[in-house]
Tab-separated table of C-alpha atoms and ligand atoms in Angstrom:
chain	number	residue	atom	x	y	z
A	1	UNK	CA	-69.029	-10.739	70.519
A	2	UNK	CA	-67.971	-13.272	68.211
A	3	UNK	CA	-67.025	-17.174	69.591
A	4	UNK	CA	-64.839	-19.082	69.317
A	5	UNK	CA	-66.774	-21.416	66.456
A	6	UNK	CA	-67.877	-18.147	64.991
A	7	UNK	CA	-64.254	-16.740	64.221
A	8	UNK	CA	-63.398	-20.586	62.713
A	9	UNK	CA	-66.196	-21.303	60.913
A	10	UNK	CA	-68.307	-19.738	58.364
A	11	UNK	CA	-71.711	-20.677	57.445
A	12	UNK	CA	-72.654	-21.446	54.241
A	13	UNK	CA	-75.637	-18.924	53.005
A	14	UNK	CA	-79.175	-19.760	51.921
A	15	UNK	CA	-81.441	-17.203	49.629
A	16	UNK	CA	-84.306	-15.339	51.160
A	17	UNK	CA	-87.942	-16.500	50.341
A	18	UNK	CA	-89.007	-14.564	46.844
A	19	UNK	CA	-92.744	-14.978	46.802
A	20	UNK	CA	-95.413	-17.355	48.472
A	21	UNK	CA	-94.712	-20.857	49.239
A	22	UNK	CA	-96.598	-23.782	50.256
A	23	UNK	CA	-95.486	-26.817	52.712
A	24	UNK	CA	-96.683	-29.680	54.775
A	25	UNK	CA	-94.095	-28.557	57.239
A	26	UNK	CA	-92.408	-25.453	58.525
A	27	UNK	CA	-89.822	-25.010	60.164
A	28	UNK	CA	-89.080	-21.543	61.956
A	29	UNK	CA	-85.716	-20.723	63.321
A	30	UNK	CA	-82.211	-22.322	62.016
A	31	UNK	CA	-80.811	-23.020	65.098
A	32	UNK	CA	-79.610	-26.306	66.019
A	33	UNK	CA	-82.858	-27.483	67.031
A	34	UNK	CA	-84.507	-26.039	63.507
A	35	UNK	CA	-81.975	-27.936	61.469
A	36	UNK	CA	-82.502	-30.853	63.203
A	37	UNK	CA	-85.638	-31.287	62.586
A	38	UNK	CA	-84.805	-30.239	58.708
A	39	UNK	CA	-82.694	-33.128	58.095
A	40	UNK	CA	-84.689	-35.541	59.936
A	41	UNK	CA	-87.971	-34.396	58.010
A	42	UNK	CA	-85.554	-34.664	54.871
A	43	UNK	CA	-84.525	-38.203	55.551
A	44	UNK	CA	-88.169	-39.289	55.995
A	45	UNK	CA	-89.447	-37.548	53.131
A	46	UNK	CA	-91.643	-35.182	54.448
A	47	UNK	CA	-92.118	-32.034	52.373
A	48	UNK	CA	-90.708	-29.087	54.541
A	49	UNK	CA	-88.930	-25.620	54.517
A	50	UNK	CA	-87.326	-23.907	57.463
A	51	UNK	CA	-86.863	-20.099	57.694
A	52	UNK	CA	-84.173	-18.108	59.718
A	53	UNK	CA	-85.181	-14.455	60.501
A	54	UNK	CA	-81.017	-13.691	60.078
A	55	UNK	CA	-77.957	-16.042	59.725
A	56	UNK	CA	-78.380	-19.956	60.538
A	57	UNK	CA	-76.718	-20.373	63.548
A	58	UNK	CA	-76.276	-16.876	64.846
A	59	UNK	CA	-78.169	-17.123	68.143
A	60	UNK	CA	-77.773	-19.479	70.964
A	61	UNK	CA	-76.342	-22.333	68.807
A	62	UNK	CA	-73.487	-20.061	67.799
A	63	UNK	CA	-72.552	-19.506	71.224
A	64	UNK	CA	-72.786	-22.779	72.920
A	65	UNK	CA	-70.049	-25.031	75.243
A	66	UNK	CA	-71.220	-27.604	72.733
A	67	UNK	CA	-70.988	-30.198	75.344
A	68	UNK	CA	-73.565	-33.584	74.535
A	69	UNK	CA	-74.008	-35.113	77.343
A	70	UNK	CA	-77.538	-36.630	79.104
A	71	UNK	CA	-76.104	-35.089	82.132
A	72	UNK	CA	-77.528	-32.205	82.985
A	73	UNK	CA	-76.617	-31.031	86.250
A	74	UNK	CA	-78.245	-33.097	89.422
A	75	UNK	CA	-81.544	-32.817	87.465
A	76	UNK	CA	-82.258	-36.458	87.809
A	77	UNK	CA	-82.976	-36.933	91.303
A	78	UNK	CA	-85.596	-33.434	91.006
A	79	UNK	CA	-87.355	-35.737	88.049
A	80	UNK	CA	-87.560	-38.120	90.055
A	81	UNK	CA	-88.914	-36.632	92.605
A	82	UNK	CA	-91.742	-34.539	90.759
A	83	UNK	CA	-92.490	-37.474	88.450
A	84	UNK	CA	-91.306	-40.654	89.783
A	85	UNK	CA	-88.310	-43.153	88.813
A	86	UNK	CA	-89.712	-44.443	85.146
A	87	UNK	CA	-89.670	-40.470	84.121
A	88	UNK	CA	-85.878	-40.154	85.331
A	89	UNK	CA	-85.233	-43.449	83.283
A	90	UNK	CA	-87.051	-42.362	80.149
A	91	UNK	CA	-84.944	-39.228	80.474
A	92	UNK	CA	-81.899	-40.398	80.773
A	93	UNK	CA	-82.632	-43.148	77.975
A	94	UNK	CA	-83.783	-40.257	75.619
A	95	UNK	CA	-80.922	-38.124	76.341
A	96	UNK	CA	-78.173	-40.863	75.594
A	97	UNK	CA	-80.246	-42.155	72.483
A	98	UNK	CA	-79.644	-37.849	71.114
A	99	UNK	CA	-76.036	-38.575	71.622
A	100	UNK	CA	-75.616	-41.912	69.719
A	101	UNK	CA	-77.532	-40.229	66.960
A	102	UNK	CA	-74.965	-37.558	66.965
A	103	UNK	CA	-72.406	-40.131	66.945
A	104	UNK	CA	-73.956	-41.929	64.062
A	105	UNK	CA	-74.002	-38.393	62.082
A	106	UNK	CA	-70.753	-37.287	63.248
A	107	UNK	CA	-68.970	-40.296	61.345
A	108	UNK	CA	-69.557	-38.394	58.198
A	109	UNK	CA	-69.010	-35.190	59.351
A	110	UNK	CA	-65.669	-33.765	60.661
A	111	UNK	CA	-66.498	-31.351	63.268
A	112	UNK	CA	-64.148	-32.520	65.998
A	113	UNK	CA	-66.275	-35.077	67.621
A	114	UNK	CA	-64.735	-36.550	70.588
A	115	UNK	CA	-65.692	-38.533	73.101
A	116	UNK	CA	-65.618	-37.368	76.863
A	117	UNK	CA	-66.640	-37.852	80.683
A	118	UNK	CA	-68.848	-35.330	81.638
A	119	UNK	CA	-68.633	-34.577	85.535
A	120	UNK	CA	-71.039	-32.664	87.604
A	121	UNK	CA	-69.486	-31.167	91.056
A	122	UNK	CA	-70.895	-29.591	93.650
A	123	UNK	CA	-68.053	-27.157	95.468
A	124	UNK	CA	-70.774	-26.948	99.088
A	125	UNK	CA	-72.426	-29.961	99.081
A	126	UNK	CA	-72.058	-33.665	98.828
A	127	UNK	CA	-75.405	-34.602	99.861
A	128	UNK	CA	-76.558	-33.459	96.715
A	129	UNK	CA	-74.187	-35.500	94.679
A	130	UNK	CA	-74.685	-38.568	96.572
A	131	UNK	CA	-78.504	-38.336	96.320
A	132	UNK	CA	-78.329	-37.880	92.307
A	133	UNK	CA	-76.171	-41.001	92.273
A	134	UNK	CA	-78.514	-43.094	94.567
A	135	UNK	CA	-81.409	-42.012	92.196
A	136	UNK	CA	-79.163	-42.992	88.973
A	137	UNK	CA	-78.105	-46.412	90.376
A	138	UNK	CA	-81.998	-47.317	90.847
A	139	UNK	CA	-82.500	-46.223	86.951
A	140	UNK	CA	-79.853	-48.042	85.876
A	141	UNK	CA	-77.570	-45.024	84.772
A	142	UNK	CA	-74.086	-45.750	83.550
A	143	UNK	CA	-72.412	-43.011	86.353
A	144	UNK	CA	-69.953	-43.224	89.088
A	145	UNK	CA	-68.999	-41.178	92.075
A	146	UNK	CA	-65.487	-39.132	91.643
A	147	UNK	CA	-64.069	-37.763	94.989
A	148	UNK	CA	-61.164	-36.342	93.258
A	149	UNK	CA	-61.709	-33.902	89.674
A	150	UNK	CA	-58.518	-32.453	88.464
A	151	UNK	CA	-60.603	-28.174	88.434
A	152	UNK	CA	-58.342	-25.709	90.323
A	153	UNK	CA	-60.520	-25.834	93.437
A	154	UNK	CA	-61.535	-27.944	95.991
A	155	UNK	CA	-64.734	-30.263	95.247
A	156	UNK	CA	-67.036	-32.143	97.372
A	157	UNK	CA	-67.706	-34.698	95.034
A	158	UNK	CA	-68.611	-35.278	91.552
A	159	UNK	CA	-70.987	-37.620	89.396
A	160	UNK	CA	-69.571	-38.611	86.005
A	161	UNK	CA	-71.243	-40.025	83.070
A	162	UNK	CA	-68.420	-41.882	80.850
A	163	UNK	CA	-68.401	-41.959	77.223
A	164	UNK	CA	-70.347	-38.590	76.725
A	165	UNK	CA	-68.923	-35.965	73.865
A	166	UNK	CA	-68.680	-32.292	72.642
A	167	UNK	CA	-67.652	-31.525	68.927
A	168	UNK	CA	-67.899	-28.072	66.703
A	169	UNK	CA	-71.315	-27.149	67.034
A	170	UNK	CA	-70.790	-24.958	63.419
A	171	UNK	CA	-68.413	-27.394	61.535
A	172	UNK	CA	-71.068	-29.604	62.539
A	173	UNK	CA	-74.397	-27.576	61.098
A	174	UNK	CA	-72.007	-26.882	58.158
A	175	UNK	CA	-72.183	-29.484	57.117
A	176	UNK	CA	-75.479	-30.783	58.139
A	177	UNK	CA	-77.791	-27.512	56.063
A	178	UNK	CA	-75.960	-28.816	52.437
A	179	UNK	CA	-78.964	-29.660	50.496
A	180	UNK	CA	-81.654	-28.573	52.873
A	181	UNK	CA	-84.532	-26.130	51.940
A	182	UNK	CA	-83.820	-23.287	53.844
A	183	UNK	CA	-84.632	-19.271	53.394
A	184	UNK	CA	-82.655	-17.511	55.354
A	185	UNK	CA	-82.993	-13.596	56.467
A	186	UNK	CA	-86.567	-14.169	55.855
A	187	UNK	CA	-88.500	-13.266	59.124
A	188	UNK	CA	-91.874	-14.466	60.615
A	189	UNK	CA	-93.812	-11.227	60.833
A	190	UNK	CA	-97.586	-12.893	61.610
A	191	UNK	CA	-99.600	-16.192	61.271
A	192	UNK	CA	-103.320	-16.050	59.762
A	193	UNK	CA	-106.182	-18.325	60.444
A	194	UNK	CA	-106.241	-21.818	58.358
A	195	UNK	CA	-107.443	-22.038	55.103
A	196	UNK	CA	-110.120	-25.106	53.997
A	197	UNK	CA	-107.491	-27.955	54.126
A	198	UNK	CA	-106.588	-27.155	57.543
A	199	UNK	CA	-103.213	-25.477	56.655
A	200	UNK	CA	-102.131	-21.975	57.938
A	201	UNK	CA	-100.727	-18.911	56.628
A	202	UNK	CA	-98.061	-17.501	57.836
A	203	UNK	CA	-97.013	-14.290	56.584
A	204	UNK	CA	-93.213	-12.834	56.249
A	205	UNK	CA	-91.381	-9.817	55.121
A	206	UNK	CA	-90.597	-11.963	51.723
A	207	UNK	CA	-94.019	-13.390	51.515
A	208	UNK	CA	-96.855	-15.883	52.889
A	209	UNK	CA	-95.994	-19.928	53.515
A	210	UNK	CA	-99.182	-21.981	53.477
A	211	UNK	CA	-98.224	-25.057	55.786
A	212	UNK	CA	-99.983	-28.018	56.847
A	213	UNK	CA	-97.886	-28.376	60.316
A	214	UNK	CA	-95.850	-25.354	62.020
A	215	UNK	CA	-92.410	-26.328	64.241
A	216	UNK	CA	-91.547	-23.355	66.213
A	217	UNK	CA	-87.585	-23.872	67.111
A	218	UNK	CA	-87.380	-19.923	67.600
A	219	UNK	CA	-85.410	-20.534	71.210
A	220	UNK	CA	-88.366	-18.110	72.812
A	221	UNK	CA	-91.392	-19.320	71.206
A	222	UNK	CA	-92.764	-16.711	69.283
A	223	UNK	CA	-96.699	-17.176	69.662
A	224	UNK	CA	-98.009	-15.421	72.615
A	225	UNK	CA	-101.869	-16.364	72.570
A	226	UNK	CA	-101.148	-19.950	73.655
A	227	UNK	CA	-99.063	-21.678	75.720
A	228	UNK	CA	-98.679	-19.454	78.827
A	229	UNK	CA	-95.017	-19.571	77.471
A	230	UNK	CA	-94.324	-16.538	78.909
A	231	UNK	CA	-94.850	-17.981	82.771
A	232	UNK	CA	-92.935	-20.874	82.158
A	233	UNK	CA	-89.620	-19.353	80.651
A	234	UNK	CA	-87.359	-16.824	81.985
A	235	UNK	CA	-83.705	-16.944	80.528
A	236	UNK	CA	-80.445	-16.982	81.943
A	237	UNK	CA	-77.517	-15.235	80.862
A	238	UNK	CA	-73.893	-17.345	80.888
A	239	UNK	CA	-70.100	-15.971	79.744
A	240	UNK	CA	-67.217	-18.067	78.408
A	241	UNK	CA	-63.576	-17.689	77.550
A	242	UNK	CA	-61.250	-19.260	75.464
A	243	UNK	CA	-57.934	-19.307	76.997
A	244	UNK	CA	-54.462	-20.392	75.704
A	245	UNK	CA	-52.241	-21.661	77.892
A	246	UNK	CA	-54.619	-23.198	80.226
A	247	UNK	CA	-53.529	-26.838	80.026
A	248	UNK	CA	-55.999	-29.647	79.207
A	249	UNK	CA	-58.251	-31.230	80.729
A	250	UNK	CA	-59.052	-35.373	80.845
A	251	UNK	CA	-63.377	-33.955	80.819
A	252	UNK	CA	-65.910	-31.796	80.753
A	253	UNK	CA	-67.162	-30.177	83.959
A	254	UNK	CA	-69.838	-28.149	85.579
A	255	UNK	CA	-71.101	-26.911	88.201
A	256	UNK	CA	-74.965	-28.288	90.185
A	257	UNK	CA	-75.396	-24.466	90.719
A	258	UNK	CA	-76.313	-22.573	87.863
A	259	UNK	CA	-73.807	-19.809	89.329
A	260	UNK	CA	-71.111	-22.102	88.995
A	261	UNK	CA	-67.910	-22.788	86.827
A	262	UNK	CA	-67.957	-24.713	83.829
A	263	UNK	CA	-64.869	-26.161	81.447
A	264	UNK	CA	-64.100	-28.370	78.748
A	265	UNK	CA	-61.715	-27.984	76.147
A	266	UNK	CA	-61.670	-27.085	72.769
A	267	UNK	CA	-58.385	-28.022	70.611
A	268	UNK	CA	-55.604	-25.581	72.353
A	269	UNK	CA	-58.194	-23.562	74.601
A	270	UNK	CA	-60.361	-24.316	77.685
A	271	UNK	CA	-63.411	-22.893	77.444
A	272	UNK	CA	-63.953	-21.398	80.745
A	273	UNK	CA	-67.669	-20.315	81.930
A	274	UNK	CA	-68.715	-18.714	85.036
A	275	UNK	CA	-70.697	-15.362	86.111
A	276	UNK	CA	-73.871	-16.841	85.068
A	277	UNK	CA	-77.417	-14.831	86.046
A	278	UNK	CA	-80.887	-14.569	85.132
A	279	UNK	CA	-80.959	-12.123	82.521
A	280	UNK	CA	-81.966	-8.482	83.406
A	281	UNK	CA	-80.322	-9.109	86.677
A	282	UNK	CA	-77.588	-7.852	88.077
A	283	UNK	CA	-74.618	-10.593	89.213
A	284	UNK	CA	-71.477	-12.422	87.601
A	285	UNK	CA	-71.138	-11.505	83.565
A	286	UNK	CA	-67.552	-11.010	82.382
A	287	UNK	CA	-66.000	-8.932	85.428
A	288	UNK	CA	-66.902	-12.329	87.381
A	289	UNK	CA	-65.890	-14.753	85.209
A	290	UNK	CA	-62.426	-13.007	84.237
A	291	UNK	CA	-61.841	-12.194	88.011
A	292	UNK	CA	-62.066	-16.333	88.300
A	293	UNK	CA	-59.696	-16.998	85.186
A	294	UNK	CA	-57.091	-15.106	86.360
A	295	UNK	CA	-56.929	-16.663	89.845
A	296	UNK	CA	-56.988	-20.103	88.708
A	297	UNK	CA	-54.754	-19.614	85.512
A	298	UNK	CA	-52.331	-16.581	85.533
A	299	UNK	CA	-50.341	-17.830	82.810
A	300	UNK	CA	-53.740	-18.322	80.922
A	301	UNK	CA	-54.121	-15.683	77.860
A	302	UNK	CA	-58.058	-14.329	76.769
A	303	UNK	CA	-58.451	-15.341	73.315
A	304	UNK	CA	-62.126	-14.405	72.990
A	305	UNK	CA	-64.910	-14.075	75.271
A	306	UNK	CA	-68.699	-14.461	74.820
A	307	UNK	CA	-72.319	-14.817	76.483
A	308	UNK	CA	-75.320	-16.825	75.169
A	309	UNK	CA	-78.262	-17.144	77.202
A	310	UNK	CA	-80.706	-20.256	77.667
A	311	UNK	CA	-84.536	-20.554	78.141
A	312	UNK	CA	-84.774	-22.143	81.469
A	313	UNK	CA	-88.341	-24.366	82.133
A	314	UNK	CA	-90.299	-24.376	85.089
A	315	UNK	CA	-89.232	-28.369	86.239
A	316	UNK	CA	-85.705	-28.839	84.281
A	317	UNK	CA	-87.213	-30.924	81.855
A	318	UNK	CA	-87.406	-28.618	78.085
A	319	UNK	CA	-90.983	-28.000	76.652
A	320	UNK	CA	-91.004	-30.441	73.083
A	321	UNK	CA	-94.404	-31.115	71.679
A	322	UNK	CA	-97.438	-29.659	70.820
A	323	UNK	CA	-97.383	-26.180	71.377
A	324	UNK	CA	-100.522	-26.075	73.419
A	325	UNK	CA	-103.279	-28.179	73.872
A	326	UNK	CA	-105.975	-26.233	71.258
A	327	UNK	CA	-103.168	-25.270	68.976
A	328	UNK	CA	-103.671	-28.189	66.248
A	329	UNK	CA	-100.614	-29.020	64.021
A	330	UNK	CA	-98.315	-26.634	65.795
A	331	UNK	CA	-95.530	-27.585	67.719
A	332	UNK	CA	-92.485	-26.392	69.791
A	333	UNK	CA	-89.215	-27.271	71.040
A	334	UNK	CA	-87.735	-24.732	73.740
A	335	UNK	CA	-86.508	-25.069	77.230
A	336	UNK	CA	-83.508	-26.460	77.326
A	337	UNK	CA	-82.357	-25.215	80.050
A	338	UNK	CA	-78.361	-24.833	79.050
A	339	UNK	CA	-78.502	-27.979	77.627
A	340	UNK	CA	-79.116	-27.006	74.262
A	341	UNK	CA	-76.925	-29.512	71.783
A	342	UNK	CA	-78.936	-32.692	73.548
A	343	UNK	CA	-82.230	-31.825	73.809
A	344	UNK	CA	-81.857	-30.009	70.103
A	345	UNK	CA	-81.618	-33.826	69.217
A	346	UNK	CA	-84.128	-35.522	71.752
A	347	UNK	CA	-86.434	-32.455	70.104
A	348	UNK	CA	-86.126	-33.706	66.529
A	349	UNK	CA	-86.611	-37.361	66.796
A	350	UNK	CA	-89.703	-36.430	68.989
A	351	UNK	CA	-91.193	-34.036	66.573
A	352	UNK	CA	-90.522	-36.099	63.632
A	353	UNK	CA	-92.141	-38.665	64.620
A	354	UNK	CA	-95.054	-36.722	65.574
A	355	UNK	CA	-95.538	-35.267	62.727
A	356	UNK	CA	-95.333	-38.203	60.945
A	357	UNK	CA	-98.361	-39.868	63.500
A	358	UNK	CA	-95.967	-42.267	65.098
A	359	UNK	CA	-95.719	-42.991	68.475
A	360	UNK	CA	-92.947	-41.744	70.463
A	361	UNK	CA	-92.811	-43.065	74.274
A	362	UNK	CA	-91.241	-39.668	75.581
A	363	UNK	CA	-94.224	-37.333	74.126
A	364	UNK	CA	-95.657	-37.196	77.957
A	365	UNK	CA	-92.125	-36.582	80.307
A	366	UNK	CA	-91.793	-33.686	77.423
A	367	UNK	CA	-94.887	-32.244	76.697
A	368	UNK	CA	-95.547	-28.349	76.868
A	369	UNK	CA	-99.138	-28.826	78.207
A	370	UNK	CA	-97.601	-30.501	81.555
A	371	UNK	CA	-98.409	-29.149	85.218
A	372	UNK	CA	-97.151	-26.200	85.848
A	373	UNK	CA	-97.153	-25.841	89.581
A	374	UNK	CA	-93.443	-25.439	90.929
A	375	UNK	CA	-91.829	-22.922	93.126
A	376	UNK	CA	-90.251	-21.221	90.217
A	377	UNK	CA	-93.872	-20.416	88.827
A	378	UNK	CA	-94.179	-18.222	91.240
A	379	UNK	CA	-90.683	-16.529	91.153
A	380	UNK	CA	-91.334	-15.873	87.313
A	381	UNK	CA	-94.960	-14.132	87.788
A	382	UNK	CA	-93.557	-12.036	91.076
A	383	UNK	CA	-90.608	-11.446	88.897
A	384	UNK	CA	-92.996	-10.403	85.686
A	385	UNK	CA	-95.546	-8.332	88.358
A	386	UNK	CA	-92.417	-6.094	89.988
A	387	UNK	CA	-91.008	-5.065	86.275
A	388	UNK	CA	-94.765	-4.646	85.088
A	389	UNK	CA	-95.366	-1.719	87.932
A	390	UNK	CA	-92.136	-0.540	87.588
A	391	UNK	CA	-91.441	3.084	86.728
A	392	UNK	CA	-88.903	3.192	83.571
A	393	UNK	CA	-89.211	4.987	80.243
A	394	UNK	CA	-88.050	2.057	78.622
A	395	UNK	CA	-90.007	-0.387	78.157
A	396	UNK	CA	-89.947	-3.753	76.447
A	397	UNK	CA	-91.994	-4.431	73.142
A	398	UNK	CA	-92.875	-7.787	74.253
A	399	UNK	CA	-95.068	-7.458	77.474
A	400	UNK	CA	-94.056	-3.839	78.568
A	401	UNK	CA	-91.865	-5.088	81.427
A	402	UNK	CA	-89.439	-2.119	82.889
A	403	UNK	CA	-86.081	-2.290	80.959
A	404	UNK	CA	-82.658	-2.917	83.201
A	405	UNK	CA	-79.609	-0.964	81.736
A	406	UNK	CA	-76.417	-3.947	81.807
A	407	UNK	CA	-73.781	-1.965	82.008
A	408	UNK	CA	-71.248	-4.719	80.985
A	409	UNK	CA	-72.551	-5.362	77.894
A	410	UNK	CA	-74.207	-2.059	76.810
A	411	UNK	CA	-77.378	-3.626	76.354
A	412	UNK	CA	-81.072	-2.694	77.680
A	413	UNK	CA	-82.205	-6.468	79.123
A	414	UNK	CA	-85.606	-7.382	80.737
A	415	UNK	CA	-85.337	-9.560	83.692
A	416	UNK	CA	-89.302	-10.543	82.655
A	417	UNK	CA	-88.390	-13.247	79.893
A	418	UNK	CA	-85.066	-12.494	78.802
A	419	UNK	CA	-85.344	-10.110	75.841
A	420	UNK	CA	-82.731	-7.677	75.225
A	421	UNK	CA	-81.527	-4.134	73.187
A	422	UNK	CA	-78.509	-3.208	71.793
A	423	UNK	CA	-77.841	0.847	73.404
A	424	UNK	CA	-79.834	2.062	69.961
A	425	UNK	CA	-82.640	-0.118	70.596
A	426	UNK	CA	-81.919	-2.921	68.246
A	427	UNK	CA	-83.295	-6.250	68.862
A	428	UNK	CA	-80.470	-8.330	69.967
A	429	UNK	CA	-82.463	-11.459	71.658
A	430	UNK	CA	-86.666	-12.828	71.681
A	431	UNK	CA	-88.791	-13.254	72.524
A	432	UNK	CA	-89.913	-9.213	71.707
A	433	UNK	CA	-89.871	-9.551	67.874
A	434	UNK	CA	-89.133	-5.852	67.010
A	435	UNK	CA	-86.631	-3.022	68.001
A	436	UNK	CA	-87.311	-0.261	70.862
A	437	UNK	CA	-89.282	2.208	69.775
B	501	FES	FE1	-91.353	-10.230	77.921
B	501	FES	FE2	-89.764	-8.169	78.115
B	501	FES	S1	-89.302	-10.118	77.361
B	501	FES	S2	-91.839	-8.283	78.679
């Protein structure tokens, strides 16, 4: 279904590639991260081109909250924890850097940039709130503890980070593709071995790109071979109304659990989200989430409704770096873990600097090629093992996971790493990169 930005805005549109192409740099996947990463290479002069496989904008970036915020959920004190205080810091610092750039772009762009406190609640338990804020007072985090939140339900607590924004994520990009070299419908269909001066090919349905340096900003990265990407993602599936009549609210708010509501609002509407699950699973979607919206506001009317869903990393920290550690001048930004409109920005100033050889003092607390011990390793490979032995005739294209039918959405979904059908077996989300057969 269409959102909210979708039905305001439209896109502008970029050619296909006609023919081969050669590149120091490019860019697959025009989502906010991909375009990112455009304008920044642009600004620095780096040769580049980005391709889209279908419309800029028309996956997860389309169907965002568009909230910008370094605060995402209690993540800082489980940073901390894993790797110690100056990796919560650097964090923090490179998450509230993203949204000063955005400020600095947003004064030339109108896309209804507004400043906002963002608020994290937790509706159970206060511990957890007052253990984030102990952990943000020793890293020197602008944040305060809120007993009271003006949501339709009883809290127990809430951090807030002032001065933190949301904006049109499309009258944003809109603006932000003019001028940049971009071939849109134009789909990565394999990558070749490197040629003598160390560039690769990469082939297409419109031709091959020879490129010095890949970015792969494809949400699910797209290369297989390396990376063990497909252990340390599994997506999760979120829903959102618009609603008229809802009031207003002073912030934007979410919940610490990932099952939780979220709000902010958007001109006339509050975006409501709630029913959130990994994907393939059964749990919340729309039945949930509208349940919710019309006990809290029963003067409230639907005005549209729709899902996105997020690749979630192993630690909470997204994967934005070299791709993997023998993968030479490829890189990838993914794992964003809902928090897709900051770390789309943290992503390009890392990367561009990168690729440029500079030195960047996040590369580490970001890097793909990081431990990957946690608890939620070993969810994802039981998770991955159960759907392998399965019985189901349908079976995913990616991995050959057993196919879940989500009867809310008339869509086949795989609860391995997050790729879904449309009920004729069209491709509707990565990382399988071809329809049922
Ligand atoms: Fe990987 Fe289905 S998405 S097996």
């Amino acid at each position: 279904m269409q959102s909210i930005w979708e039905k305001e805005v439209r896109m502008p549109s970029f050619p296909c590639l006609d023919g081969d192409r050669k590149t120091d740099v490019l860019i697959i996947g025009g989502g906010i991260a991909g375009i990112l990463c455009a304008h920044f290479l642009k600004k620095c002069g780096v040769e580049y081109c980005l391709v889209e496989a279908n419309r800029l904008g028309s996956g997860t970036t389309g169907h965002t909250t568009a909230k910008i915020t370094a605060q995402h959920g209690f993540v800082y004190h489980e940073i901390a924890g894993r790797y110690g205080l100056e990796a919560a810091r650097q964090y923090y610092v490179a998450n509230q850097d993203a949204i000063e750039k955005y400020g600095e772009l947003c004064k030339e762009i109108d896309c209804n940039w507004e400043r906002r406190d963002n608020y994290v609640y937790s509706v159970k338990n206060r511990e957890k709130a007052e253990r984030e804020m102990k952990v943000l007072e020793r890293i020197g985090a602008k944040a305060r503890l809120e007993e009271c939140i003006p949501l339709p339900f009883a809290t127990r607590g809430a951090v807030c980070f002032p001065d933190q924004a949301q904006m049109h994520p499309l009258k944003f990009l809109a603006e932000l593709v003019k001028g940049l070299r971009i071939y849109e419908n134009t789909k990565v269909t394999g990558f070749g071995g490197c040629t003598g001066a160390g560039a690769r090919v990469v082939f297409t349905n419109h031709g091959r790109i020879v490129a010095k340096t890949i970015i792969i900003a494809t949400h699910f990265p797209m290369l297989n071979k390396h990376g063990s990407y497909f252990m340390k993602l599994y997506q999760h599936r979120s829903y959102v109304l618009a609603l008229k009549g809802a009031g207003s609210l002073p912030g934007m708010y979410v919940d610490e659990d990932k099952k939780g509501c979220s709000f902010r609002n958007a001109g006339e509407y509050l975006l409501f989200g709630s029913g959130g699950h990994r994907t393939g699973k059964n749990g919340g979607s729309y039945t949930e989430l509208r349940s919710a919206a019309e006990r809290f506001y029963p003067e409230a009317m639907e005005v549209c409704g729709f899902a996105t869903q997020d690749c979630m990393s192993l630690d909470g920290i997204p994967y934005i770096g070299r791709y993997a550690k023998h993968c030479e001048n490829v890189f990838v930004a993914t794992g964003f873990n809902k928090w897709g409109m900051t770390s789309s920005m943290v992503a390009a100033m890392l990367l561009s600097d990168l690729i440029q050889g500079k030195k960047n003092e996040y590369e580490k607390l970001f890097s793909p090629s990081r431990s990957m011990l946690t608890g939620q390793l070993a969810i994802n490979l039981a998770e991955s093992t159960m759907n392998l032995l399965s019985f189901s005739k349908k079976r995913c294209p990616h991995l050959g996971c057993a196919l879940k039918w989500n009867k809310e959405e008339h869509s086949w979904d795989c609860p391995c790493h997050g790729s879904r059908f449309s009920e004729t077996g069209k491709v509707l989300d990565n990382p399988a990169n071809g329809d049922l057969k």
